[in-house]
Coordinates of C-alpha atoms in Angstrom, one line a residue:
X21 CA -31.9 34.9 33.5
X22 CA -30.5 37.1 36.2
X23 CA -27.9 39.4 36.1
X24 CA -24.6 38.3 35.9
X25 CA -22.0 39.3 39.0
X26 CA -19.3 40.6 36.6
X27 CA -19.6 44.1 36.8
X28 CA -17.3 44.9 33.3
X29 CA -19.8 43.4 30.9
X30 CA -22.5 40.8 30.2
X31 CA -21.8 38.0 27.8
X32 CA -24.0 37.6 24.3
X33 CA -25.2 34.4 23.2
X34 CA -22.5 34.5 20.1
X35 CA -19.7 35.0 23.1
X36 CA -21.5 31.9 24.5
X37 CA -21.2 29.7 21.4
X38 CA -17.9 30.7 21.0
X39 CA -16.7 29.5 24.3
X40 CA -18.7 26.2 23.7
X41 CA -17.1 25.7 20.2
X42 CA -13.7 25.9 21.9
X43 CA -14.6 24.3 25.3
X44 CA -14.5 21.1 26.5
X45 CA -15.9 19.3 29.5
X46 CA -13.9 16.7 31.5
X47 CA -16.2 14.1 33.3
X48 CA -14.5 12.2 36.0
X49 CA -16.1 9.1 37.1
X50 CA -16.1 8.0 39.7
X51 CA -16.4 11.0 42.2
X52 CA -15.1 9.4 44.8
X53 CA -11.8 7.2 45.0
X54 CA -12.2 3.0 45.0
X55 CA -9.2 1.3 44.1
X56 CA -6.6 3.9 44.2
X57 CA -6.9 4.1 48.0
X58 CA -5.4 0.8 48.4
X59 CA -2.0 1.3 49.1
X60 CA -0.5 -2.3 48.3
X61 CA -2.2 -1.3 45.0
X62 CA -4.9 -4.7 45.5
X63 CA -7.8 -3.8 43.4
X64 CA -11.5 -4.2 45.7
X65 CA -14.6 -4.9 43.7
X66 CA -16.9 -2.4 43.3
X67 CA -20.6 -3.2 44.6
X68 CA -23.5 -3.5 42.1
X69 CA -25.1 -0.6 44.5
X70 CA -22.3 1.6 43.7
X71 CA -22.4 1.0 40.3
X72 CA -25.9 1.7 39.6
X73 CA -26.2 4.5 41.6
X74 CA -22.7 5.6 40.3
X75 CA -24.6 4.9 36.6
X76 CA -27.6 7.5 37.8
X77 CA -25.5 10.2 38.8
X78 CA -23.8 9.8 35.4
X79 CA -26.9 10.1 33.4
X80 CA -28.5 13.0 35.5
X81 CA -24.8 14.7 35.0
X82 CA -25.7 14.4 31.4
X83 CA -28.9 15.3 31.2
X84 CA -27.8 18.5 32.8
X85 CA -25.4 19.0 29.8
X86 CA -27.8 18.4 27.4
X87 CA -30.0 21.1 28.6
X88 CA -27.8 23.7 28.2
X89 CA -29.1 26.3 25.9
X90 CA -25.8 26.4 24.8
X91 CA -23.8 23.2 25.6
X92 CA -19.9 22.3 24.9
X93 CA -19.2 20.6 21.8
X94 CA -17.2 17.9 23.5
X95 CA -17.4 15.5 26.9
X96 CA -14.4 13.9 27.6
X97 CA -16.0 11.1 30.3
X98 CA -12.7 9.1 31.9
X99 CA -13.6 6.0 33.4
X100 CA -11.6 5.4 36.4
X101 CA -12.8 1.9 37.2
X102 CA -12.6 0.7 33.4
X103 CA -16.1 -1.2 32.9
X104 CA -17.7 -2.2 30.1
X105 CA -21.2 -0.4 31.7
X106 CA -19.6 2.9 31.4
X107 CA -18.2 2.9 28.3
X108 CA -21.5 1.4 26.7
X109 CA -22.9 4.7 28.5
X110 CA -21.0 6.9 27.3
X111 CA -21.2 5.4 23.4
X112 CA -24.5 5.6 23.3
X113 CA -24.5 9.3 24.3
X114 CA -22.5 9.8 21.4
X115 CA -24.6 8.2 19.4
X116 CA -27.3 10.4 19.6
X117 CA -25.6 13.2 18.3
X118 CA -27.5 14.9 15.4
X119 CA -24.3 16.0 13.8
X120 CA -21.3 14.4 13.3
X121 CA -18.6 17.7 13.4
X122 CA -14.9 17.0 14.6
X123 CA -13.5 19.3 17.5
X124 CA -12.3 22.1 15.8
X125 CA -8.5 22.8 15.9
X126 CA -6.6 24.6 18.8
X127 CA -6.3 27.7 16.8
X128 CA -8.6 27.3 13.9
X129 CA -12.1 27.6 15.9
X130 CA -14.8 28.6 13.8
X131 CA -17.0 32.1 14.3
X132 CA -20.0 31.7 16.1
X133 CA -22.4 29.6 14.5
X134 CA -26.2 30.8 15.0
X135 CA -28.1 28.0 14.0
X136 CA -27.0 25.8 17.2
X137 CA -26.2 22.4 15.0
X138 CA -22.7 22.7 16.1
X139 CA -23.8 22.5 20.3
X140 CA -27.0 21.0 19.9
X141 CA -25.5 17.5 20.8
X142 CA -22.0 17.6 22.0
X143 CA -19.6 14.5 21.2
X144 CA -18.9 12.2 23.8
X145 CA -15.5 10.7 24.0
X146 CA -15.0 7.6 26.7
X147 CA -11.7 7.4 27.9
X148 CA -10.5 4.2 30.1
X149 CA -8.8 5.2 32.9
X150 CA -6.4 3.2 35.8
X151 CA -8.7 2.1 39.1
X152 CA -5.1 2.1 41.4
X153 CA -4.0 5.4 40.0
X154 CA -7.1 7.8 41.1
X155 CA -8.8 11.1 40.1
X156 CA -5.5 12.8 39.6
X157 CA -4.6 10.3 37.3
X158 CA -8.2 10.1 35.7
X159 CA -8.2 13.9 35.6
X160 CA -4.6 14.1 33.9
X161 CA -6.0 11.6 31.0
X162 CA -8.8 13.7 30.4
X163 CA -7.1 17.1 29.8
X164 CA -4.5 15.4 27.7
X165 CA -7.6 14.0 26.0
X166 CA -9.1 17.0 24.9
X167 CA -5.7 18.9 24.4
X168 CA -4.9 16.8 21.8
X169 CA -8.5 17.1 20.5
X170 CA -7.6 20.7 20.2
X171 CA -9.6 22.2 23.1
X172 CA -8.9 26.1 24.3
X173 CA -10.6 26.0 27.3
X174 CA -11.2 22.9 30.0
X175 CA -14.0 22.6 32.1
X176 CA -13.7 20.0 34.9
X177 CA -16.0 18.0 36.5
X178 CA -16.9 14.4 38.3
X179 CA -20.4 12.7 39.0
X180 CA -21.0 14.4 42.3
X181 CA -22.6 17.2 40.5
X182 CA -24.8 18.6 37.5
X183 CA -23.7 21.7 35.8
X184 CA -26.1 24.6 36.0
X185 CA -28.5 26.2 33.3
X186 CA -27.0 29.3 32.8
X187 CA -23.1 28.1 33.7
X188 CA -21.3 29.3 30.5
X189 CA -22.7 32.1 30.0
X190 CA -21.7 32.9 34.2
X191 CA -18.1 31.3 32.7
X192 CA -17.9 34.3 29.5
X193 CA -18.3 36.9 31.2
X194 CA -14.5 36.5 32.6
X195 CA -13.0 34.4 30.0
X196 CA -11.5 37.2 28.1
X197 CA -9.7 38.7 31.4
X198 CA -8.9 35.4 33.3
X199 CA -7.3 31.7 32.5
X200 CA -8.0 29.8 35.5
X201 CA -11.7 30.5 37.1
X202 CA -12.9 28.5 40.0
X203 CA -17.1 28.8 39.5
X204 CA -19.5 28.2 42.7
X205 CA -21.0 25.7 43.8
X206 CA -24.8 25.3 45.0
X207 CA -24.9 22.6 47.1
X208 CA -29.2 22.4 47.7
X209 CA -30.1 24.9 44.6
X210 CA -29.8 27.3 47.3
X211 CA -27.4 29.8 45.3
X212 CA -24.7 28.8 48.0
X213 CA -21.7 29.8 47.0
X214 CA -19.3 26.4 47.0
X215 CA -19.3 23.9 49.0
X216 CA -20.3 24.2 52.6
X217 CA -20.5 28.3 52.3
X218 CA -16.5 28.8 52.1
X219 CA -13.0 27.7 49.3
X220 CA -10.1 27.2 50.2
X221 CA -7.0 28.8 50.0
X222 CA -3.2 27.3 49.7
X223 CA -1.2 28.4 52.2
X224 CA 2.8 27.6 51.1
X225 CA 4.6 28.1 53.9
X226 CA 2.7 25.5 55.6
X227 CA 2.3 23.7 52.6
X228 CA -1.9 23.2 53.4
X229 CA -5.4 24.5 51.9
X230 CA -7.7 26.5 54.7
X231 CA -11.3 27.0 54.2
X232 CA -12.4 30.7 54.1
X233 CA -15.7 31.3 55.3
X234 CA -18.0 33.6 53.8
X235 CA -15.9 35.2 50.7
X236 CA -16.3 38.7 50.0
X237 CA -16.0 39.2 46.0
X238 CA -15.6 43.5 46.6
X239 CA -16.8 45.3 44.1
X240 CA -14.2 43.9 41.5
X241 CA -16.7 40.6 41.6
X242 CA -14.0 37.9 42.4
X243 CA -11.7 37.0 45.0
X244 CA -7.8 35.7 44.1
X245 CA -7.5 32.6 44.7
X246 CA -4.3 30.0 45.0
X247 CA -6.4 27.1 45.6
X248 CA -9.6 25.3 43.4
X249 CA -11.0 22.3 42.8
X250 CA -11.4 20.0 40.2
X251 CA -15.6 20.1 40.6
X252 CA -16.1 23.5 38.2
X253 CA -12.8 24.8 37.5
X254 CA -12.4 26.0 34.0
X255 CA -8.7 26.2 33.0
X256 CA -7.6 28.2 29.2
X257 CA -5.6 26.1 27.3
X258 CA -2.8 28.7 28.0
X259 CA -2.2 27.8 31.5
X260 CA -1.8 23.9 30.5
X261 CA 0.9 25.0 27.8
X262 CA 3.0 27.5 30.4
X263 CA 2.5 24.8 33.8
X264 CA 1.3 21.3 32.0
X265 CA -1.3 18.6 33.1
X266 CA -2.2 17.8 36.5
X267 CA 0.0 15.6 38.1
X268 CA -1.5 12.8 38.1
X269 CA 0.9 11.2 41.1
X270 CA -0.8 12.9 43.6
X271 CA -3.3 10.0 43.4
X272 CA -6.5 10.6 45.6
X273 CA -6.4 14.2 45.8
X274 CA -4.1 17.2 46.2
X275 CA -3.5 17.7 42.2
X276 CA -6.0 20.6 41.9
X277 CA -4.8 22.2 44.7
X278 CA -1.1 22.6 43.6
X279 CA -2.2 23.0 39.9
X280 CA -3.6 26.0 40.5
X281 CA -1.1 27.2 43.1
X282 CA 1.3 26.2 40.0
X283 CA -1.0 28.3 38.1
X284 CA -0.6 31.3 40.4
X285 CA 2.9 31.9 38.9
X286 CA 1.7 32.8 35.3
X287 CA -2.0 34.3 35.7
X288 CA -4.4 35.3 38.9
X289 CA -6.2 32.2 39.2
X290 CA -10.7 33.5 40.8
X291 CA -13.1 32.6 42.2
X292 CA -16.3 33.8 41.4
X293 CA -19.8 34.2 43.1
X294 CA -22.0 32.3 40.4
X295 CA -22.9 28.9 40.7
X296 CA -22.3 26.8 37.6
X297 CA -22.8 23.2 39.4
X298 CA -25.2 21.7 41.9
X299 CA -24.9 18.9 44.4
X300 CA -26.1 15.5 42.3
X301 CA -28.3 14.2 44.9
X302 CA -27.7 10.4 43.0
X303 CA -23.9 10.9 44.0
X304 CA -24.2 12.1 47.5
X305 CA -25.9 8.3 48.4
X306 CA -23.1 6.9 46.4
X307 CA -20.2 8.7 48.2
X308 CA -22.3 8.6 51.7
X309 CA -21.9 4.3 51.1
X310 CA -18.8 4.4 50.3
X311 CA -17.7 6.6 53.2
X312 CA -19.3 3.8 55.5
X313 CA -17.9 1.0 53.5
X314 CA -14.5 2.5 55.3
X315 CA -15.9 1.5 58.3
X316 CA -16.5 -1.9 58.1
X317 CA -13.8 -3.8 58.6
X318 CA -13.3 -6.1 55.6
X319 CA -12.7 -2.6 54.4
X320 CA -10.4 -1.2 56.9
X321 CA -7.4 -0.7 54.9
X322 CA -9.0 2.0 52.4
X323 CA -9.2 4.1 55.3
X324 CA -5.5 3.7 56.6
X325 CA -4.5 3.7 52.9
X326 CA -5.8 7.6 52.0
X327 CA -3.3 8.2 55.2
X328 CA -0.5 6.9 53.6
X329 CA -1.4 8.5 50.5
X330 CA -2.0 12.0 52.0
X331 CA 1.4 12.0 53.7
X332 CA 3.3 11.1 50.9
X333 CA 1.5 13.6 48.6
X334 CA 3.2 16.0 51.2
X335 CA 6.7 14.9 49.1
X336 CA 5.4 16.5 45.8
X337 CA 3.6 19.5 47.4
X338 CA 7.4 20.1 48.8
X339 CA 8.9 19.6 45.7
X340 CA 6.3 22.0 43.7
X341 CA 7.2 24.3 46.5
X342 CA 10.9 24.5 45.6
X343 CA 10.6 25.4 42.8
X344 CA 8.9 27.8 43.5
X345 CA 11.4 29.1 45.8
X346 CA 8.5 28.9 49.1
X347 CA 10.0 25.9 50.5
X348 CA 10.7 26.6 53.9
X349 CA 11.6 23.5 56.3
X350 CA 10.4 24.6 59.6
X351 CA 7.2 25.9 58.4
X352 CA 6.4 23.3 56.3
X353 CA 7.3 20.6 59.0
X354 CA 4.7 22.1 61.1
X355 CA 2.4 21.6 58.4
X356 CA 3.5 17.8 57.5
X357 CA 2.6 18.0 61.4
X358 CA -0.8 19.1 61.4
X359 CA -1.7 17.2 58.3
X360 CA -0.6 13.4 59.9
X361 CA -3.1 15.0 63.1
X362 CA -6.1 15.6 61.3
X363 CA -5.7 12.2 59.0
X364 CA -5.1 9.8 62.4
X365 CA -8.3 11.9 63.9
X366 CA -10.2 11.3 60.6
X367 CA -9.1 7.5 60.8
X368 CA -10.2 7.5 64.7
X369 CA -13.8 8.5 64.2
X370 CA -13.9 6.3 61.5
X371 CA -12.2 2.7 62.8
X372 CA -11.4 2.9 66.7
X373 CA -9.2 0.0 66.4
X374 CA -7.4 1.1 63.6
X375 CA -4.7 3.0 65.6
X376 CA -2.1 0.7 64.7
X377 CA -2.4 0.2 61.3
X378 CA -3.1 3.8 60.6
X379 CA 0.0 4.9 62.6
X380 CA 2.1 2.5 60.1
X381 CA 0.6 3.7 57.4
X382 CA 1.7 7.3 58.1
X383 CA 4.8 6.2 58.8
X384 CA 5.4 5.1 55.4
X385 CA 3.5 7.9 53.5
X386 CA 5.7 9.9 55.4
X387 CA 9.1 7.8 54.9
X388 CA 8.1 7.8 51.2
X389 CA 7.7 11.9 50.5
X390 CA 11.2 12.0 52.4
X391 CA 12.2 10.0 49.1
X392 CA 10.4 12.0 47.2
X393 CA 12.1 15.1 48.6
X394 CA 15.6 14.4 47.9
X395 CA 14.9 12.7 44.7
X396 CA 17.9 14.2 42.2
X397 CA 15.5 13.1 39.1
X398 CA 12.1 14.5 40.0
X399 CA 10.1 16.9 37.6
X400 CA 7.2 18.7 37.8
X401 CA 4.2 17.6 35.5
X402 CA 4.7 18.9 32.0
X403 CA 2.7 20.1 29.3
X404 CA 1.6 18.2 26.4
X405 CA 3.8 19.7 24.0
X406 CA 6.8 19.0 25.8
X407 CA 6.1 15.6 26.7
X408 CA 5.5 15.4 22.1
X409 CA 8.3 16.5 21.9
X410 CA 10.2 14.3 24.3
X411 CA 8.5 11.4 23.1
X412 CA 9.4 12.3 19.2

């Protein structure tokens, strides 16, 4: 194994086994959004194609997991499109677990265990998700999932990738210093660090994520960061009990983002140089079809849909701003701005004749986060505990 970026210290296999006693992994699936994108809520079927090769990139996604040396002791895998396939799937992964343990509690997790029973085969738990809510939703379930299983740290994930060999052990070497850490991503086994070479950060008083190209990680061996994504970010189970859950009314995308801006507030969310996923090769055809499935057009209105979702998202970024105190109108009108450009030249190079429709649509994404602005009665997401206790 090579050495690990993390100047401070290198993690032992019993640090490892600790962290996978106490971890677990969140599965999204699909990667990409289906139903959710429709904004009149009309669910589309899904094609066989996509299901299969969605299938594949579940199984390779596993077969990753299972060749961890050391591998977390439980996979949360939220099915966002509800079929019977994937929940079959996903029960017959947990059936091949050697041993039978239970998650161990939230603040009773055992000492390492040497003799590798406890990881050698990780439970699977299949949790049915909401096809018109979306990954934020599906993402939301499986946190709360494994918080009430008693998790310490989550690991999150979808389809699109495969989790690297050595991951957790690049994940321990910072786990005793940081909550929230954003781990690469290699996107051709390369070493690449994230997607196309670059991460984002949030900027808030434009209220939108910009890529920054080539990160330098200084000698300190991570860079800040106010902005991750929900494909490798490990979150303690501290941050969900000081911010909550992701919000899942973000929909299509957006709740990672302001999660860990949320994040910001109460610990210095990283980044940090080491891969811990790969590009699933099986996924990539799957999302590459579904990208051209917007362009056909029985399927037009998946397209102008995401715009009306993306401009009403821009309601709860503003409201998650405020209370922050980094609201500030002009700026962040500039931004609303410059996000309804970028989504109408996105629709244009997808559908030329889908001017119209798409101009309505960000009409009323962008009526509706007005609402959502000067609602007196919204809340930010909150955490598990709270919502117990509310619901008590």
């Amino acid at each position: 194994m090579s050495s690990l970026t993390n100047p401070f210290g290198h993690p032992t296999d019993d640090d490892v086994r600790i962290l996978a006693s106490r971890m677990a992994l969140i599965v999204v699936s699909p990667s990409w959004g289906s139903d959710a994108a429709q904004s009149q809520g009309k669910p589309s079927t899904l094609p066989q194609e996509f299901a299969d090769d969605e299938a594949q990139a579940y199984g390779d996604l596993v077969q990753s997991i299972r060749t961890l040396p050391i591998p977390p002791a439980l996979v949360i895998v939220v099915d966002g499109m509800g079929s019977d396939r994937m929940r079959a799937l996903v029960e017959a992964d947990d059936s091949q677990r050697r041993t039978t343990p239970e998650r161990p509690a939230a603040h009773d997790a055992p000492a390492a265990d040497t003799s590798g029973d406890m990881q050698d085969r990780p439970r699977f738990v299949y949790v049915k998700g909401d096809a018109k809510q979306g990954p934020s939703q599906w993402l939301s379930l499986g946190m709360k999932e494994a918080y009430d299983r008693g998790a310490q740290w989550f690991w999150l994930l979808d389809t699109a990738v495969t989790v690297n060999a050595d991951a957790l052990h690049r994940f321990a070497a910072w786990t005793s210093s940081h909550a929230l850490i954003q781990g690469g991503f290699d996107e051709a086994h390369t070493g690449a660090y994230t997607e196309h070479g670059s991460y984002t950060q949030f900027r808030p008083a434009l209220g939108v994520s910009e890529y920054v190209r080539a990160p330098r990680f200084g000698r300190a061996g991570y860079v800040v960061i106010s902005s991750a994504s929900a494909r490798g970010m490990l979150v303690s189970r501290a941050v969900v009990d000081a911010i909550g859950l992701p919000d899942p009314r973000f929909a299509l995308h957006g709740a990672d983002t302001m999660y860990t801006y949320a994040a910001s507030a109460y610990t210095n969310p990283i980044a940090i140089p080491d891969a811990v996923v790969t590009w699933n090769s099986s996924a990539h055809s799957v999302q590459k079809e579904a990208v051209n499935t917007c362009s056909n057009p029985a399927h037009a209105n998946i397209t102008t849909a995401d715009c009306y979702v993306t401009m009403r998202n821009r309601g709860y970024v503003a409201r998650y701003l405020m209370e922050r105190g980094d609201f500030h109108p002009l700026a962040f009108a500039i931004g609303t701005a410059v996000t309804c450009g970028s989504q109408f030249s996105a629709l244009m190079r997808a559908r030329h004749d889908a001017a119209v429709p798409g101009i309505v649509e960000l009409f009323k994404g962008w009526v509706a986060a007005r609402r959502i602005m000067h609602d007196p009665d919204w809340r930010p997401a909150q955490s598990p505990s709270a919502l117990a206790v509310h619901s008590s």
